[in-house]
Short mmCIF file of C-alpha atoms in Angstrom, two decimals:
data_model
loop_
_atom_site.label_atom_id
_atom_site.label_comp_id
_atom_site.label_asym_id
_atom_site.label_seq_id
_atom_site.Cartn_x
_atom_site.Cartn_y
_atom_site.Cartn_z
CA VAL A 265 -27.42 -58.23 7.82
CA LEU A 266 -29.49 -61.59 8.16
CA THR A 267 -28.46 -64.14 5.45
CA PRO A 268 -30.61 -67.16 5.71
CA VAL A 269 -29.53 -70.27 3.98
CA ASP A 270 -32.95 -71.29 2.92
CA GLN A 271 -36.47 -69.78 2.94
CA TYR A 272 -38.91 -71.84 5.15
CA THR A 273 -42.61 -71.83 5.24
CA VAL A 274 -44.65 -73.62 7.87
CA ALA A 275 -48.39 -74.19 6.81
CA TYR A 276 -51.19 -75.32 9.16
CA ALA A 277 -54.78 -76.47 8.49
CA ASN A 278 -56.20 -73.42 10.12
CA GLY A 279 -54.07 -71.24 8.20
CA THR A 280 -51.80 -69.78 10.95
CA TYR A 281 -48.15 -70.07 12.00
CA THR A 282 -45.83 -68.60 14.07
CA VAL A 283 -42.04 -68.41 13.52
CA THR A 284 -39.35 -67.81 16.28
CA LEU A 285 -35.69 -66.77 15.73
CA LEU A 286 -33.53 -67.66 18.47
CA ASP A 287 -30.19 -66.18 19.35
CA ALA A 288 -27.46 -68.83 19.09
CA ILE A 289 -24.63 -66.82 21.02
CA ALA A 290 -24.27 -67.94 24.46
CA GLY A 291 -25.83 -65.25 26.84
CA GLY A 292 -27.97 -63.74 24.24
CA VAL A 293 -31.39 -62.27 24.62
CA ALA A 294 -33.97 -64.91 23.55
CA ASN A 295 -35.95 -63.80 20.40
CA PRO A 296 -33.71 -61.11 19.44
CA PHE A 297 -35.48 -60.59 15.98
CA GLY A 298 -39.03 -60.50 17.41
CA THR A 299 -41.88 -62.80 16.62
CA TYR A 300 -43.56 -63.10 13.08
CA ALA A 301 -47.29 -64.24 12.59
CA ASN A 302 -48.79 -65.00 9.35
CA GLY A 303 -45.49 -63.82 7.49
CA VAL A 304 -45.67 -60.38 9.44
CA ALA A 305 -43.11 -59.27 11.80
CA THR A 306 -44.73 -58.09 15.17
CA ASN A 307 -41.38 -57.13 16.69
CA ASN A 308 -38.05 -57.56 14.53
CA GLY A 309 -35.22 -55.63 16.12
CA ALA A 310 -31.74 -55.70 14.41
CA SER A 311 -29.11 -58.16 15.56
CA VAL A 312 -25.81 -56.96 16.27
CA ALA A 313 -23.89 -60.00 17.16
CA ASP A 314 -22.34 -62.14 14.38
CA GLY A 315 -23.34 -65.96 14.59
CA THR A 316 -25.40 -68.70 13.17
CA TYR A 317 -29.16 -68.94 14.24
CA THR A 318 -31.58 -71.24 14.46
CA ILE A 319 -35.15 -70.98 12.92
CA ARG A 320 -37.72 -72.61 15.16
CA ALA A 321 -41.44 -72.94 14.28
CA THR A 322 -44.28 -72.93 16.96
CA ASP A 323 -47.95 -73.81 15.99
CA LEU A 324 -50.96 -72.82 17.98
CA ALA A 325 -50.84 -75.95 20.09
CA ASN A 326 -47.48 -74.75 21.26
CA ASN A 327 -45.77 -77.32 19.47
CA SER A 328 -42.38 -76.25 18.14
CA SER A 329 -39.24 -77.59 16.21
CA THR A 330 -36.13 -76.19 14.45
CA VAL A 331 -36.73 -75.82 10.82
CA GLY A 332 -33.29 -74.13 9.90
CA THR A 333 -30.60 -71.85 10.45
CA PHE A 334 -28.96 -68.68 9.24
CA VAL A 335 -25.63 -66.82 9.75
CA VAL A 336 -25.24 -62.93 10.92
CA ASP A 337 -22.00 -61.87 9.50
CA THR A 338 -21.01 -58.22 9.86
CA THR A 339 -17.15 -58.64 9.75
CA ALA A 340 -15.34 -57.19 6.57
CA PRO A 341 -12.70 -59.25 4.86
CA THR A 342 -9.25 -58.85 5.21
CA ILE A 343 -8.17 -55.71 3.28
CA PRO A 344 -6.28 -56.67 0.03
CA THR A 345 -2.81 -54.73 -0.86
CA VAL A 346 -1.67 -53.40 -4.15
CA ASP A 347 2.15 -53.31 -5.02
CA THR A 348 3.65 -50.15 -5.99
CA GLN A 349 5.07 -50.14 -9.39
CA VAL A 350 6.69 -47.87 -11.73
CA THR A 351 7.02 -49.11 -15.22
CA THR A 352 7.53 -48.31 -18.93
CA LEU A 353 5.27 -51.12 -20.08
CA ASN A 354 1.89 -50.12 -21.29
CA GLN A 355 0.32 -53.67 -20.22
CA PRO A 356 2.28 -54.37 -17.10
CA VAL A 357 1.50 -57.06 -14.47
CA ILE A 358 0.08 -55.71 -11.66
CA THR A 359 0.36 -57.63 -8.24
CA GLY A 360 -0.61 -57.46 -4.31
CA THR A 361 -2.25 -59.81 -1.72
CA TYR A 362 -5.65 -60.88 -0.47
CA ASN A 363 -6.83 -63.64 2.09
CA PRO A 364 -7.71 -66.97 0.47
CA ALA A 365 -10.39 -67.53 3.12
CA ASP A 366 -12.41 -64.75 1.25
CA SER A 367 -12.48 -66.65 -2.01
CA ALA A 368 -16.23 -68.12 -1.37
CA GLY A 369 -17.11 -64.32 -2.06
CA ARG A 370 -16.08 -62.02 -4.73
CA PHE A 371 -12.60 -60.50 -5.48
CA SER A 372 -11.96 -57.98 -8.21
CA VAL A 373 -9.13 -55.68 -9.31
CA GLU A 374 -10.18 -52.13 -11.13
CA VAL A 375 -7.56 -50.37 -13.44
CA ASN A 376 -8.32 -47.09 -15.02
CA GLY A 377 -11.96 -47.84 -14.90
CA VAL A 378 -11.91 -51.51 -16.17
CA THR A 379 -12.73 -54.15 -13.63
CA TYR A 380 -11.40 -57.73 -13.57
CA VAL A 381 -13.22 -60.50 -11.40
CA LEU A 382 -11.43 -63.62 -10.13
CA ASN A 383 -12.73 -66.61 -11.93
CA GLN A 384 -14.11 -64.68 -14.55
CA ASN A 385 -11.16 -62.96 -16.23
CA ALA A 386 -8.16 -65.08 -16.76
CA ALA A 387 -5.71 -62.21 -16.82
CA LEU A 388 -6.58 -61.94 -12.95
CA SER A 389 -5.45 -65.13 -11.25
CA VAL A 390 -4.07 -66.10 -7.47
CA SER A 391 -1.15 -68.21 -5.91
CA GLY A 392 -1.58 -68.72 -2.10
CA SER A 393 -2.35 -65.19 -0.88
CA THR A 394 -0.93 -63.24 -3.87
CA TRP A 395 -2.94 -62.15 -6.67
CA SER A 396 -1.66 -60.94 -10.15
CA LEU A 397 -3.16 -59.15 -13.05
CA ASP A 398 -1.58 -59.53 -16.35
CA LEU A 399 -2.90 -56.97 -18.66
CA SER A 400 -0.96 -58.43 -21.64
CA GLN A 401 -3.81 -60.99 -21.74
CA THR A 402 -6.38 -58.20 -22.11
CA ASN A 403 -7.03 -55.54 -24.74
CA GLN A 404 -6.24 -52.93 -22.30
CA ALA A 405 -3.14 -50.72 -22.73
CA LEU A 406 -2.56 -47.95 -20.42
CA PRO A 407 -0.97 -44.44 -21.74
CA VAL A 408 1.90 -42.72 -20.09
CA GLY A 409 0.50 -41.64 -16.64
CA SER A 410 -0.50 -42.37 -12.91
CA TYR A 411 -2.94 -44.77 -11.93
CA GLU A 412 -5.22 -45.81 -9.14
CA VAL A 413 -5.47 -49.59 -8.89
CA LYS A 414 -8.34 -50.88 -6.75
CA ALA A 415 -8.27 -54.29 -5.13
CA ARG A 416 -11.69 -55.18 -3.75
CA ALA A 417 -12.64 -58.22 -1.44
CA VAL A 418 -16.52 -58.97 -0.96
CA ASP A 419 -17.47 -61.90 1.62
CA ILE A 420 -20.39 -64.05 1.05
CA ALA A 421 -22.39 -62.06 3.52
CA GLY A 422 -21.80 -58.79 1.29
CA ASN A 423 -18.88 -57.00 3.52
CA VAL A 424 -16.73 -55.30 1.48
CA SER A 425 -12.84 -54.25 1.85
CA VAL A 426 -10.91 -52.02 -0.51
CA ASP A 427 -7.11 -51.43 -0.41
CA ALA A 428 -5.78 -48.63 1.35
CA THR A 429 -3.27 -47.16 -0.93
CA SER A 430 -3.50 -44.73 -3.79
CA VAL A 431 -1.77 -44.11 -7.05
CA GLU A 432 -0.05 -47.59 -6.90
CA LEU A 433 1.07 -47.62 -10.59
CA GLN A 434 3.13 -45.22 -12.56
CA VAL A 435 3.64 -45.81 -16.48
CA ASN A 436 6.46 -43.78 -17.71
CA ALA A 437 7.35 -43.14 -21.47
CA VAL A 438 10.49 -44.88 -22.97
CA ILE A 439 13.53 -42.84 -22.73
CA ILE A 440 15.93 -43.69 -25.67
CA PRO A 441 19.27 -42.67 -24.66
CA PRO A 442 21.25 -40.62 -27.00
CA ALA A 443 23.71 -42.76 -29.07
CA ALA A 444 27.11 -43.03 -27.55
CA PRO A 445 29.56 -41.01 -29.74
CA GLN A 446 31.68 -43.37 -31.95
CA ALA A 447 35.13 -43.44 -31.15
CA PRO A 448 37.28 -41.95 -33.98
CA GLU A 449 38.61 -44.47 -36.36
CA PRO A 450 42.41 -44.71 -35.85
CA ALA A 451 44.30 -42.84 -38.38
CA PRO A 452 45.64 -45.70 -41.08
CA THR A 453 49.23 -46.67 -40.54
CA PRO A 454 50.87 -45.17 -43.26
CA VAL A 455 52.39 -47.30 -45.88
CA ILE A 456 55.99 -46.73 -46.29
CA PRO A 457 56.95 -48.02 -49.85
CA ALA A 458 59.72 -50.10 -50.29
CA PRO A 459 62.79 -48.31 -51.81
CA VAL A 460 62.60 -48.57 -55.54
CA PRO A 461 66.04 -49.98 -56.69
CA PRO A 462 67.47 -47.45 -59.31
CA PRO A 463 66.72 -48.72 -62.93
CA VAL A 464 69.21 -50.88 -64.57
CA VAL A 465 70.69 -49.12 -67.66
CA GLU A 466 72.21 -51.14 -70.07
CA THR A 467 74.92 -49.61 -71.67
CA LEU A 468 74.65 -50.26 -75.67
CA THR A 469 77.70 -50.52 -77.61
CA PRO A 470 77.76 -48.65 -80.87
CA PRO A 471 78.04 -51.30 -83.58
CA PRO A 472 81.15 -50.96 -86.01
CA THR A 473 80.85 -48.67 -88.77
CA ILE A 474 78.93 -50.52 -91.71
CA LEU A 475 80.59 -49.64 -94.99
CA LEU A 476 78.61 -49.51 -98.28
CA ASP A 477 80.27 -50.33 -101.39
CA PRO A 478 79.42 -47.40 -103.63
CA LEU A 479 80.46 -49.66 -106.67
CA ALA A 480 78.00 -52.29 -105.99
CA ASP A 481 74.67 -52.22 -108.30
CA SER A 482 72.46 -54.53 -105.98
CA GLY A 483 71.06 -51.89 -104.04
CA ALA A 484 71.71 -53.55 -100.86
CA GLY A 485 74.37 -52.34 -98.33
CA ARG A 486 77.56 -54.60 -97.47
CA ARG A 487 78.32 -55.37 -93.81
CA PRO A 488 81.00 -56.64 -91.83
CA ALA A 489 80.85 -60.42 -91.55
CA ASP A 490 80.47 -60.46 -87.80
CA ALA A 491 77.37 -57.85 -88.08
CA VAL A 492 74.09 -59.47 -87.00
CA LEU A 493 70.56 -58.40 -88.31
CA THR A 494 67.12 -59.18 -87.31
CA SER A 495 65.19 -61.93 -89.03
CA GLY A 496 63.81 -61.48 -92.75
CA LEU A 497 61.07 -63.87 -91.84
CA ASP A 498 57.87 -63.23 -94.27
CA GLY A 499 59.26 -60.26 -96.06
CA ALA A 500 60.57 -58.15 -92.96
CA ASN A 501 63.20 -55.90 -93.44
CA ARG A 502 66.48 -56.54 -91.68
CA VAL A 503 67.92 -54.25 -89.20
CA LEU A 504 71.13 -54.17 -86.99
CA VAL A 505 71.19 -56.02 -83.82
CA ILE A 506 72.72 -54.91 -80.64
CA LYS A 507 72.12 -57.87 -78.25
CA ALA A 508 70.51 -56.99 -74.69
CA ASP A 509 68.29 -59.04 -72.33
CA GLU A 510 65.25 -56.54 -72.59
CA PRO A 511 63.52 -56.38 -75.89
CA ALA A 512 63.61 -52.83 -77.46
CA LEU A 513 63.79 -51.14 -80.87
CA PHE A 514 65.00 -47.73 -81.45
CA ARG A 515 66.40 -45.23 -84.04
CA PHE A 516 70.24 -45.70 -84.11
CA ASN A 517 72.06 -43.82 -86.70
CA GLY A 518 68.69 -42.77 -88.80
CA VAL A 519 69.02 -41.90 -92.57
CA PRO A 520 71.09 -38.94 -93.67
CA ASP A 521 69.56 -36.68 -96.31
CA GLN A 522 69.86 -37.81 -99.70
CA ASN A 523 70.66 -35.21 -102.84
CA PHE A 524 69.81 -36.34 -106.52
CA ASP A 525 69.91 -34.70 -110.06
CA VAL A 526 66.81 -33.70 -111.06
CA THR A 527 67.62 -35.68 -114.40
CA ASP A 528 68.62 -38.86 -112.63
CA ARG A 529 66.71 -41.84 -111.35
CA VAL A 530 66.14 -41.96 -107.78
CA ARG A 531 67.36 -45.11 -106.21
CA PHE A 532 68.69 -45.68 -102.78
CA GLN A 533 68.36 -48.31 -100.08
CA LEU A 534 67.97 -47.64 -96.25
CA PRO A 535 71.11 -48.53 -94.25
CA PRO A 536 70.76 -51.52 -91.92
CA ASP A 537 71.94 -49.34 -88.94
CA ALA A 538 69.14 -46.68 -89.41
CA PHE A 539 67.39 -48.53 -86.50
CA VAL A 540 68.65 -51.08 -84.16
CA HIS A 541 66.97 -53.97 -82.12
CA THR A 542 68.41 -55.95 -79.15
CA GLN A 543 66.97 -59.48 -80.13
CA GLU A 544 68.06 -61.31 -83.23
CA ASN A 545 64.78 -63.21 -83.54
CA ALA A 546 62.84 -59.96 -83.92
CA VAL A 547 60.67 -59.35 -87.07
CA VAL A 548 60.74 -55.84 -87.93
CA ARG A 549 58.74 -53.98 -90.86
CA ILE A 550 59.45 -50.89 -92.14
CA VAL A 551 56.85 -48.03 -93.66
CA ALA A 552 57.60 -44.90 -95.12
CA THR A 553 55.47 -41.72 -95.34
CA ARG A 554 55.76 -38.12 -96.03
CA ALA A 555 56.65 -36.51 -92.77
CA ASP A 556 53.39 -34.89 -92.47
CA GLY A 557 51.82 -38.68 -92.41
CA GLY A 558 50.72 -38.39 -96.09
CA PRO A 559 51.44 -40.98 -98.53
CA LEU A 560 54.62 -40.78 -100.83
CA PRO A 561 54.25 -39.13 -104.11
CA ALA A 562 53.22 -41.45 -106.92
CA TRP A 563 56.57 -41.34 -108.68
CA LEU A 564 58.55 -42.69 -105.58
CA VAL A 565 58.13 -46.22 -104.76
CA PHE A 566 59.19 -47.95 -101.47
CA ASN A 567 59.95 -51.62 -101.21
CA PRO A 568 59.44 -52.44 -97.30
CA THR A 569 61.20 -55.73 -97.65
CA THR A 570 64.42 -54.49 -99.22
CA GLY A 571 64.09 -51.11 -97.98
CA THR A 572 64.68 -49.29 -101.21
CA PHE A 573 63.19 -46.10 -102.60
CA GLU A 574 63.16 -45.86 -106.42
CA GLY A 575 61.59 -43.53 -109.05
CA VAL A 576 62.07 -40.93 -111.66
CA PRO A 577 61.12 -37.33 -110.57
CA PRO A 578 58.59 -35.71 -113.06
CA ALA A 579 59.02 -32.21 -114.29
CA GLY A 580 57.91 -29.68 -111.69
CA ALA A 581 58.75 -32.15 -108.81
CA PRO A 582 59.40 -30.27 -105.36
CA ASP A 583 63.11 -29.64 -104.78
CA GLU A 584 62.59 -31.25 -101.50
CA LEU A 585 60.73 -34.02 -99.83
CA ALA A 586 60.81 -34.80 -96.11
CA ILE A 587 60.14 -38.55 -95.49
CA MET A 588 59.50 -40.25 -92.33
CA VAL A 589 60.40 -44.09 -92.00
CA ILE A 590 58.89 -46.19 -89.27
CA ALA A 591 60.12 -49.08 -88.02
CA ARG A 592 57.93 -51.84 -85.91
CA ASP A 593 58.24 -55.16 -84.58
CA ALA A 594 55.77 -57.95 -83.94
CA GLU A 595 55.17 -56.91 -80.41
CA GLY A 596 54.37 -53.14 -81.34
CA ARG A 597 57.56 -51.39 -80.37
CA GLU A 598 58.15 -48.58 -82.62
CA ALA A 599 60.90 -46.20 -83.70
CA SER A 600 61.06 -43.67 -86.48
CA THR A 601 63.33 -41.40 -88.28
CA ILE A 602 63.06 -38.22 -90.94
CA PHE A 603 65.27 -37.48 -93.97
CA ARG A 604 65.08 -35.27 -96.85
CA LEU A 605 65.08 -36.03 -100.40
CA LYS A 606 66.39 -33.15 -102.33
CA LEU A 607 66.39 -32.69 -106.24
CA VAL A 608 69.06 -30.36 -107.42
CA GLY A 609 70.70 -29.45 -110.71
CA ALA A 610 74.01 -30.58 -112.05
CA ASP A 611 75.57 -27.04 -111.29
CA ARG A 612 74.32 -27.19 -107.82
CA LEU A 613 75.80 -30.54 -107.01
CA ASN A 614 79.23 -28.91 -108.15
CA PRO A 615 79.39 -25.36 -107.34
CA LEU A 616 82.66 -24.98 -106.83
CA GLY A 617 84.08 -26.93 -110.21
CA ARG A 618 86.25 -29.88 -109.48
CA LEU A 619 85.25 -32.11 -106.95
CA GLY A 620 87.64 -33.20 -104.14
CA ILE A 621 88.31 -37.10 -103.77
CA THR A 622 86.08 -37.11 -100.92
CA ASP A 623 83.36 -35.41 -102.52
CA GLN A 624 83.80 -37.55 -105.53
CA ILE A 625 83.47 -40.73 -103.60
CA ARG A 626 80.22 -39.32 -102.04
CA PHE A 627 78.77 -37.95 -105.36
CA ALA A 628 79.37 -41.38 -106.96
CA GLY A 629 77.48 -43.02 -104.20
CA GLU A 630 74.59 -40.78 -104.16
CA ARG A 631 74.18 -41.05 -107.76
CA SER A 632 74.09 -45.12 -107.60
CA GLY A 633 71.53 -45.03 -105.20
CA PHE A 634 72.97 -45.79 -101.79
CA VAL A 635 71.90 -44.24 -98.53
CA ARG A 636 75.41 -43.48 -97.16
CA THR A 637 78.82 -43.69 -98.32
CA HIS A 638 81.28 -44.08 -95.48
CA VAL A 639 84.14 -41.96 -96.66
CA ALA A 640 85.89 -41.87 -92.96
CA ILE A 641 88.42 -44.25 -94.09
CA VAL A 642 89.55 -41.79 -97.15
CA ASP A 643 89.59 -38.84 -94.81
CA ARG A 644 91.77 -40.64 -92.45
CA MET A 645 94.38 -41.36 -95.07
CA PRO A 646 97.62 -39.53 -94.50
CA MET A 647 98.47 -36.64 -96.94
CA LEU A 648 101.02 -38.17 -99.35
CA PRO A 649 104.43 -35.73 -99.95
CA ARG A 650 104.17 -33.99 -103.40
CA LYS A 651 107.30 -34.33 -105.54
CA ALA A 652 109.34 -31.24 -105.81
CA ALA A 653 108.75 -29.25 -109.13
#
């Protein structure tokens, strides 16, 4: 391959010239490229030796001079290399080696049909004798597969060298490993509840018997001087107190059934010990209804402050009326009891004729409107001996 540095022209007045090419290699044959006359080669054999050649022009008068040189270069550049690589990246960095002395020519790398030229594409760079092609700086993305990467060096004389390896690049799919099985959560530590202490049972001592005076006409029961009742604040009903630390309201002795003659006026008062509260300052209010929750009949009036029932039964009134009495304190505690109010004729009040002393006392108390007549004292009296006849 002849590569002249410049193109030379020698002109003469008579229009003719002669160009002689001389072999610059020591021991070479003179005029290896033949003779040129008027721009036409008369004998131009190819040179097979590399080297720098001199261009000499000779005129018809046999005057000659060197007018230039050219280089004969038939040696291929150093063969570049491509590093083998297996990756899961679709835009990997591909590397290899080349001879920097060939940089005066052209160096390129081809991947999957796309060619990148040194000093023309920024993705292809060199450092010393190592070249690098970063596909992430390009628009090229490689699908999964195998690829032939061609590194090509071309020197200034046009001699070409291509890497000697094949299928240097393998792009694999990204394999997502199965999720590691999660360790089972430890079983929760059983919570052993602390032993619950047995409930404190407060023993309530029954109060002393409250005696009502059947001869009194005030409608209120008498009580022993040491008996304690709840507060009568704001018209509240006063009930018996059995003191304890825990506030409580409950039924105590309740209300006994009441018997009245149908011809008499009904009047009686709830006993203070029908209910009991554990707090002396408690405010207890009383309400009275029919046992089924309905209101009391119009003829029977209940005074919630004094706990008194009063009224005159009309003709045809039922013989028996079930009444529910409900006690509530200010904190919402509640207790209830049910008793029966019976209307009977005089013959039924004394079915056997003359009453005994106990029945007479009880009957006197019921007729005067009291809830209870405690005749236990009379019942416990010793029998007096009778005089002999």
